[in-house]
Coordinates of C-alpha atoms in Angstrom, one line a residue:
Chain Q
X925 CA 13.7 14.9 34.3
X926 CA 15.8 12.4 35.6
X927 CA 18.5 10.1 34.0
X928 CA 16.3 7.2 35.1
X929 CA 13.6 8.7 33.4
X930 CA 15.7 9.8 30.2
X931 CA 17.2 6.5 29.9
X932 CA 13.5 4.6 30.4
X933 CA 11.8 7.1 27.5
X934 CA 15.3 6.6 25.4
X935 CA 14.9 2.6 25.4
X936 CA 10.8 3.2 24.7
X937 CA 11.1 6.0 21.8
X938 CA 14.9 5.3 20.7
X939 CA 17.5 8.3 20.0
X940 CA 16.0 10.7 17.6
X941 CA 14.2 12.8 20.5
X942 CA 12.0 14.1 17.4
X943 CA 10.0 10.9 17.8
X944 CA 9.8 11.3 21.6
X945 CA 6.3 12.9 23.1
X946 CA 6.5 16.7 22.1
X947 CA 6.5 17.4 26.5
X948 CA 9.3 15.2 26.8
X949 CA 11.8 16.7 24.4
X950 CA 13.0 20.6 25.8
X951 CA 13.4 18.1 29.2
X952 CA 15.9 15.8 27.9
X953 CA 17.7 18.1 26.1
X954 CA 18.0 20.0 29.2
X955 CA 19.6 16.6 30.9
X956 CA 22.0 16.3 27.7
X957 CA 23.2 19.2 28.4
X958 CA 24.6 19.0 31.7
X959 CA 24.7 15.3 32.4
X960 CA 27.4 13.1 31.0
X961 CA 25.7 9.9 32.3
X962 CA 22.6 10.8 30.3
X963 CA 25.0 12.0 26.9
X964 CA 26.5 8.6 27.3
X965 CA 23.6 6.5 27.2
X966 CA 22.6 8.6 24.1
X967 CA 25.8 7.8 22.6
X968 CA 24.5 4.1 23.4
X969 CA 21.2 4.5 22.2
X970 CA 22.9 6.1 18.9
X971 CA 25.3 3.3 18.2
X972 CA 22.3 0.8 18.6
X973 CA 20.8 2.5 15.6
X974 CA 23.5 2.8 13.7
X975 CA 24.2 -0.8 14.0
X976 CA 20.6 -1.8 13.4
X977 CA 21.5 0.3 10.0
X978 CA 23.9 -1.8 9.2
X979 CA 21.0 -4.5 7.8
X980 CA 19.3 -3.4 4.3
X981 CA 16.4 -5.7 2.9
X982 CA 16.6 -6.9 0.0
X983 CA 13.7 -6.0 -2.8
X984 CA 11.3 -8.3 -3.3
X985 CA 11.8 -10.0 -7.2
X986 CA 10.2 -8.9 -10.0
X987 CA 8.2 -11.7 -10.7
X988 CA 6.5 -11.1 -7.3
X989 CA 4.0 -9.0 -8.6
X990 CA 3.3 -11.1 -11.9
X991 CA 2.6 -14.3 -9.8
X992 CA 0.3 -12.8 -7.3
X993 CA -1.6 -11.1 -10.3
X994 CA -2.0 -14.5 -12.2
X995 CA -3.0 -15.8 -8.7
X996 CA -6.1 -13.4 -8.7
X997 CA -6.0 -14.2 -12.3
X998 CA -6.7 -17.7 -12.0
X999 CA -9.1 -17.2 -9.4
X1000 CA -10.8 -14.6 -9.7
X1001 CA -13.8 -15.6 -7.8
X1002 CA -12.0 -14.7 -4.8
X1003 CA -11.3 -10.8 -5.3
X1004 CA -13.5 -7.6 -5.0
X1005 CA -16.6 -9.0 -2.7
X1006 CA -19.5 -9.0 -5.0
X1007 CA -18.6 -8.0 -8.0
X1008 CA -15.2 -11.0 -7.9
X1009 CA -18.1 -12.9 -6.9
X1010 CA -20.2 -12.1 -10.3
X1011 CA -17.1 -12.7 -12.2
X1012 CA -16.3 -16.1 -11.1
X1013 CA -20.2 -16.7 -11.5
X1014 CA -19.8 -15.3 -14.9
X1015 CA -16.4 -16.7 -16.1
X1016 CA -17.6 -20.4 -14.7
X1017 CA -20.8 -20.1 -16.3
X1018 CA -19.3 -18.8 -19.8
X1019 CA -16.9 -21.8 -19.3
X1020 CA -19.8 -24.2 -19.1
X1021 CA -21.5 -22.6 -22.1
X1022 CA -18.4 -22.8 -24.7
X1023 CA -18.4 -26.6 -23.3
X1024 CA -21.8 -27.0 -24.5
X1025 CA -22.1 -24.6 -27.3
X1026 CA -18.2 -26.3 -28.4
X1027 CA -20.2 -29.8 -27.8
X1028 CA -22.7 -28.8 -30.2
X1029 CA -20.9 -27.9 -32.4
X1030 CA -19.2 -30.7 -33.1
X1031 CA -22.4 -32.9 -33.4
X1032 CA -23.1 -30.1 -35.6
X1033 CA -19.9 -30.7 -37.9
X1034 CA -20.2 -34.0 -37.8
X1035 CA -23.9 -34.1 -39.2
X1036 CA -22.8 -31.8 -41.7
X1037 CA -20.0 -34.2 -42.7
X1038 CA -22.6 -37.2 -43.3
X1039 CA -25.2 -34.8 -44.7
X1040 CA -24.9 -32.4 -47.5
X1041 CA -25.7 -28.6 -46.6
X1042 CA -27.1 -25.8 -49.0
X1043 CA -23.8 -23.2 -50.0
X1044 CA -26.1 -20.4 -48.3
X1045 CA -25.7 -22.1 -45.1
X1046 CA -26.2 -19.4 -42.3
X1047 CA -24.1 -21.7 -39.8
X1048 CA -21.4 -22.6 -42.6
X1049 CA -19.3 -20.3 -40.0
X1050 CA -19.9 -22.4 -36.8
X1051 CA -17.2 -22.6 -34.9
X1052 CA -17.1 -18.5 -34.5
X1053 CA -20.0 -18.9 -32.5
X1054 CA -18.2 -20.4 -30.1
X1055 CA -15.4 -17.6 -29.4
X1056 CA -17.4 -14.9 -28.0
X1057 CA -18.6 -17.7 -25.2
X1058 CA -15.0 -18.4 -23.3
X1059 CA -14.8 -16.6 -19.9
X1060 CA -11.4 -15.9 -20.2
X1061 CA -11.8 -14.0 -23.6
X1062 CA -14.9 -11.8 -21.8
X1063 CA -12.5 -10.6 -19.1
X1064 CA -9.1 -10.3 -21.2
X1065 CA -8.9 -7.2 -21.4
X1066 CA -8.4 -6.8 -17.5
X1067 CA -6.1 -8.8 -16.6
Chain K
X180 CA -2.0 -18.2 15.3
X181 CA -3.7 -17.1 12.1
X182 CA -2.3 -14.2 10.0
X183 CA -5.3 -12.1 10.6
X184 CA -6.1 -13.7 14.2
X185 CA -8.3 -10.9 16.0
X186 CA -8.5 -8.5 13.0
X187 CA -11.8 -8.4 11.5
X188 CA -12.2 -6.1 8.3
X189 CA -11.9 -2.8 10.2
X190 CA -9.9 -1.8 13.7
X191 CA -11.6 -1.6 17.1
X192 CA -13.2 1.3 18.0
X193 CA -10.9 2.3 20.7
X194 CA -7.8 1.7 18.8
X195 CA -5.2 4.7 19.8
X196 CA -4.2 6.8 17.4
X197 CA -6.5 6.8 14.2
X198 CA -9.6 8.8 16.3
X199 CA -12.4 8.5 13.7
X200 CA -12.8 11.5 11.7
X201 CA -9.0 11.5 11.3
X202 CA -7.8 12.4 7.4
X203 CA -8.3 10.1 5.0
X204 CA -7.0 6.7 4.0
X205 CA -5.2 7.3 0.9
X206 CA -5.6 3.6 0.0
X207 CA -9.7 3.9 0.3
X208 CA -9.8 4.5 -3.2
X209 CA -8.0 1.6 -4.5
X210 CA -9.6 -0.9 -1.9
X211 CA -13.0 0.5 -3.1
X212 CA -11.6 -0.5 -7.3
X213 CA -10.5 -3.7 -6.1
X214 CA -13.6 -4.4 -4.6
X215 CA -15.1 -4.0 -7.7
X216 CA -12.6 -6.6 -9.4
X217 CA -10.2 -4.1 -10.9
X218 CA -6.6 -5.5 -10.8
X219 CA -5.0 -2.5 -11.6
X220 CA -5.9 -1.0 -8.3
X221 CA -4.5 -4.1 -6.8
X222 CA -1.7 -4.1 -8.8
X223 CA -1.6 0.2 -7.5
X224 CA -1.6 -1.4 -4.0
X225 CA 1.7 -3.3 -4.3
X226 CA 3.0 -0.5 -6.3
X227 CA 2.5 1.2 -2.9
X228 CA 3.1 -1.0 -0.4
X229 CA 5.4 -4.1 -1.7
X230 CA 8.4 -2.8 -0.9
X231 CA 7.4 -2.0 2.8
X232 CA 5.2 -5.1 3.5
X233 CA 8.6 -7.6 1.9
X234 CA 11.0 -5.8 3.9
X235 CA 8.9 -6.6 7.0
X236 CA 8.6 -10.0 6.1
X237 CA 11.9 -10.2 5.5
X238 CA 13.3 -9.1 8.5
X239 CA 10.7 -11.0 10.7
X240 CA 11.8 -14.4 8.7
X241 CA 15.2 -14.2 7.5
X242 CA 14.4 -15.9 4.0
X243 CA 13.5 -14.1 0.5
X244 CA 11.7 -17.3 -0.1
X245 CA 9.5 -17.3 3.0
X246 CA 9.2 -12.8 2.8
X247 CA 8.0 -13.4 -0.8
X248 CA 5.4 -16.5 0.1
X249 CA 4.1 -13.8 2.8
X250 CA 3.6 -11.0 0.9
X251 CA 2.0 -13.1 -1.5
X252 CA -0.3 -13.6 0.8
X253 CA -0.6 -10.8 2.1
X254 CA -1.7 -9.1 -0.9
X255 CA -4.3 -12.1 -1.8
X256 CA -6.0 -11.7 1.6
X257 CA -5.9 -7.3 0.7
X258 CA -7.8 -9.1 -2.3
X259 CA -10.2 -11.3 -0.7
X260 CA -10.8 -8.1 2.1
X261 CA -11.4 -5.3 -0.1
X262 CA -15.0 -6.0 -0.9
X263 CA -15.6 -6.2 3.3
X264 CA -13.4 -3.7 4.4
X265 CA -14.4 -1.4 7.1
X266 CA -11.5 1.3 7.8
X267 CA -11.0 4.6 8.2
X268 CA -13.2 6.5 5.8
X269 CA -15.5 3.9 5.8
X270 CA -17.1 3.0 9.1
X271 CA -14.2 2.0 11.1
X272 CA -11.0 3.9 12.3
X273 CA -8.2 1.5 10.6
X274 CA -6.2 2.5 7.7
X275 CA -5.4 -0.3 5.3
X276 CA -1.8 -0.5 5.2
X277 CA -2.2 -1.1 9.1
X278 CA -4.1 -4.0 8.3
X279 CA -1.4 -5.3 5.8
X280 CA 0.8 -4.6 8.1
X281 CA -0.8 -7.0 10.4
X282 CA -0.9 -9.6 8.6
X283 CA 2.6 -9.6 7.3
X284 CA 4.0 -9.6 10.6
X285 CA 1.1 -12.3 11.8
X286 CA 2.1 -14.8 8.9
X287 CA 5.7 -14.1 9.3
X288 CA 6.3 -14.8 12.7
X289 CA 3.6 -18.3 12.0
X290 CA 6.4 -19.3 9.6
X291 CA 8.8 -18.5 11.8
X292 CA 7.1 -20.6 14.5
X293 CA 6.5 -23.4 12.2
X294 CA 9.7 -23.6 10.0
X295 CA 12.8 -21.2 12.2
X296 CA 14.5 -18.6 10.9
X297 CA 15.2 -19.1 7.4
X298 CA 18.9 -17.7 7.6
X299 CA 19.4 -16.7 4.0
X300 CA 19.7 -13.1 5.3
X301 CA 23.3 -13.1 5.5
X302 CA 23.3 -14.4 1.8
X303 CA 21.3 -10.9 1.1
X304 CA 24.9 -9.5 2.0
X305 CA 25.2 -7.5 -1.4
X306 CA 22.1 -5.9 0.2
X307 CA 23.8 -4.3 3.2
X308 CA 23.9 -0.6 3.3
X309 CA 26.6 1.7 2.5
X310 CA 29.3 -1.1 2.4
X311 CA 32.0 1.2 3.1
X312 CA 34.7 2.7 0.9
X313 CA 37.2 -0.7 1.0
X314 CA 36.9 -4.1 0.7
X315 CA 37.9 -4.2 4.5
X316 CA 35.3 -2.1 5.5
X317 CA 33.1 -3.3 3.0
X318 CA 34.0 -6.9 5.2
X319 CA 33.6 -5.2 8.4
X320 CA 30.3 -4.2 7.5
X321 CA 29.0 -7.3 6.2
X322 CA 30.1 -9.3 9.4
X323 CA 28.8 -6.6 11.9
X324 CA 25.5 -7.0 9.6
X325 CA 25.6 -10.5 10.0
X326 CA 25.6 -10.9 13.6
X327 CA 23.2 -7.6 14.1
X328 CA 20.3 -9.8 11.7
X329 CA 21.1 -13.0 14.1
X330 CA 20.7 -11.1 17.3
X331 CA 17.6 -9.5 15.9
X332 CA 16.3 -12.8 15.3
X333 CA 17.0 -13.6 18.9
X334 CA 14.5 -11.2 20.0
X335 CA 11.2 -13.0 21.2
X336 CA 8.6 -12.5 18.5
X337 CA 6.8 -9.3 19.9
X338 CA 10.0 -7.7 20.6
X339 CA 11.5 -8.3 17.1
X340 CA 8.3 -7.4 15.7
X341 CA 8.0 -4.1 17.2
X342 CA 11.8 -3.1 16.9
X343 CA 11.9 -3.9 12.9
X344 CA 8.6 -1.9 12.9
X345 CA 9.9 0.8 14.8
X346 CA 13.1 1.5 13.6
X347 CA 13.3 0.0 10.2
X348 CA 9.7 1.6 9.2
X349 CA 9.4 4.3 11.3
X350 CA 6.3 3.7 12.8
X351 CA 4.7 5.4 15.6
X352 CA 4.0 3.5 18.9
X353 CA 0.2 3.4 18.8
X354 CA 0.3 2.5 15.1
X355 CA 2.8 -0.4 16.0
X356 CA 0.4 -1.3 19.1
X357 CA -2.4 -1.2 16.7
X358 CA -0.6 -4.0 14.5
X359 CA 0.7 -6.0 17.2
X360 CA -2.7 -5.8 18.8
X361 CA -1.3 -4.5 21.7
X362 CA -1.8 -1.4 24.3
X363 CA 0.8 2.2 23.8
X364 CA 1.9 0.9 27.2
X365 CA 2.7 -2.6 25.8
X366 CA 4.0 -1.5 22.7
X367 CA 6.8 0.7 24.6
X368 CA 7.7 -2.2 26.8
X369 CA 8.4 -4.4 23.7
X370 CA 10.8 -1.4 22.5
X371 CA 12.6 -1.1 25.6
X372 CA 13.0 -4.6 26.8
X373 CA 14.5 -5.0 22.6
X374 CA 16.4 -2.4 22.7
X375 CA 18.5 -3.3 26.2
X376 CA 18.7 -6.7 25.0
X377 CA 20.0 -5.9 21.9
X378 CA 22.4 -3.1 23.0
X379 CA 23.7 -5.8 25.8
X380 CA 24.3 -8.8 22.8
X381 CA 26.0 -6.2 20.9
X382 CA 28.0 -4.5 23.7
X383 CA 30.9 -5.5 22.0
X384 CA 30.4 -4.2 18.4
X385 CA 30.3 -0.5 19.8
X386 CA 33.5 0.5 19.1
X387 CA 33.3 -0.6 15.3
X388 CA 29.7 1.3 15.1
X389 CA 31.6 4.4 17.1
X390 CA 34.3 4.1 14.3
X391 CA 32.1 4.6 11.3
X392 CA 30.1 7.3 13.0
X393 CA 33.8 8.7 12.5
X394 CA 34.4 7.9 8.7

């Protein structure tokens, strides 16, 4: 190998010969060995990286993950191909029937208001059948 | 350029590196639950990836703000994609963090494009690594961070996007050419042409990096 060569693979794969092609490696540290030039640019190569070190990232916030969950949560049409499909489906069309079935009721209550009902009323509990209709209360548990 | 420009659901046939057949995608299991609508899984997914995805986006924009609006969307597209994804495992030869991958470093450097350099990374400067053992060095540090960030951002696009994948995630070349969309060949030049132009920018700062090797 030649120091033209070393220094081209050095500036391709960096210092850590470990991440160099496996029939590259016994080579180079042949050149190291007896070649100052080529132990110099290493030294180059090695400062480079430990400069580049120098730079942490910073973790994302917390409240990342919380948004993006209520994201899919407020959408949830748009997740999981057909099945996010379904569900959106579903919680738009369970939205739709507590609007009516919420609708009804209240024509319902106010008919009973202007016209006297038996005690043994089987509806006397109305609005309950309402709850059981809201999309967001069918997928709650999931989110 | 779109964040996912060129990158169907599932990685070209003659992609190097992932030959089909290769072992699993550890992530096909939790693409597969999100496909079904289970938010857990997704929630698994940034469990897994978050930190990796945010530090790319970070270092490709230079703003928390804009690293957090990508991997927000990064993770809603992993969403959106699950249901159609073809990867390795599943009829195509991709794995899925590749894919997020992609797209973080597509919609970063299209913010970049759009908006600049967001420049709050040197406001990050409690983040620097290992700030030294004084408040001098702890100084020195935090300026030769400063000024490694800006010449990083210096780099043209492919070449910054290839270096911070390199070196700060450790990817292999043909997994990096894979993201970039680019050749082995191609990727390598992007490396080499970052890493002479960075080591010239920062010829000066060698003696200071030579000092801590020291410490």
């Amino acid at each position: 190998m030649t120091r033209e060569m070393f220094e081209d693979l050095l500036d391709r794969h960096g210092p850590d010969l470990a991440r160099w092609p496996e029939g590259a490696r016994a080579a180079a540290e042949t050149l190291l060995a007896r070649d100052a030039a080529a132990r110099e640019a290493m030294a180059g190569a090695q400062a480079l990286a430990r400069m580049l070190d120098t730079v942490a990232a910073p973790e994302p916030g917390s409240a990342l993950y919380g948004r993006i969950l209520a994201e899919v949560e407020a959408s949830p049409a748009i997740g999981g191909g057909l099945f996010g499909w379904m569900r959106g489906v579903w919680a738009q069309g369970g939205a739709l029937a507590a609007a009516a079935a919420l609708g009804l009721t209240i024509g319902f209550i106010e008919a009973r208001a202007s016209t006297p009902m038996p005690t043994d009323d089987p509806f006397a509990a109305g609005p309950a059948v309402v709850a059981p209709m809201t999309g967001v209360e069918s997928f709650g548990g999931e989110f | 350029m779109s964040a996912d420009e060129g990158m169907s659901p599932g990685a070209p046939a003659d992609v190097p590196g992932h030959a089909p057949g290769a072992s699993a995608d550890p992530d096909l299991p939790l693409v597969a639950a999100m496909a079904k609508g289970e938010t857990r899984a997704l929630r698994a997914l940034m469990d897994r990836h978050m930190g990796r995805v945010h530090g790319v986006a970070w270092r490709l924009t230079g703003s928390g703000a804009e690293a957090e609006d990508v991997a927000q969307e990064v993770f809603l597209r992993a969403w959106k994609t699950a249901g159609k994804w073809k990867g390795l495992g599943n009829g195509g030869t991709a794995r899925f963090s590749t894919w997020l991958y992609r797209v973080a470093a597509n919609a970063a450097t299209d913010r970049v494009r759009r908006k600049g350099w967001g420049h709050d990374g040197l406001d990050a400067a409690g983040e620097i690594a290992d700030a030294g053992p004084t408040p001098e060095a702890a100084l020195a540090r935090s300026d030769m961070s400063a000024r490694v960030q800006a010449e990083i951002m210096a780099l043209p696009d492919r070449q910054r996007a290839a270096l911070v994948l390199s070196h700060y995630e450790g990817l292999g070349n043909p997994e990096i050419g894979e993201i970039l969309g680019v050749s082995v060949e191609a990727t390598e030049s992007l490396l080499a042409r970052a890493r002479r132009a960075l080591r010239a920018a920062l010829a000066d700062m060698k003696d200071d990096a030579s000092w801590r090797e020291g410490q």
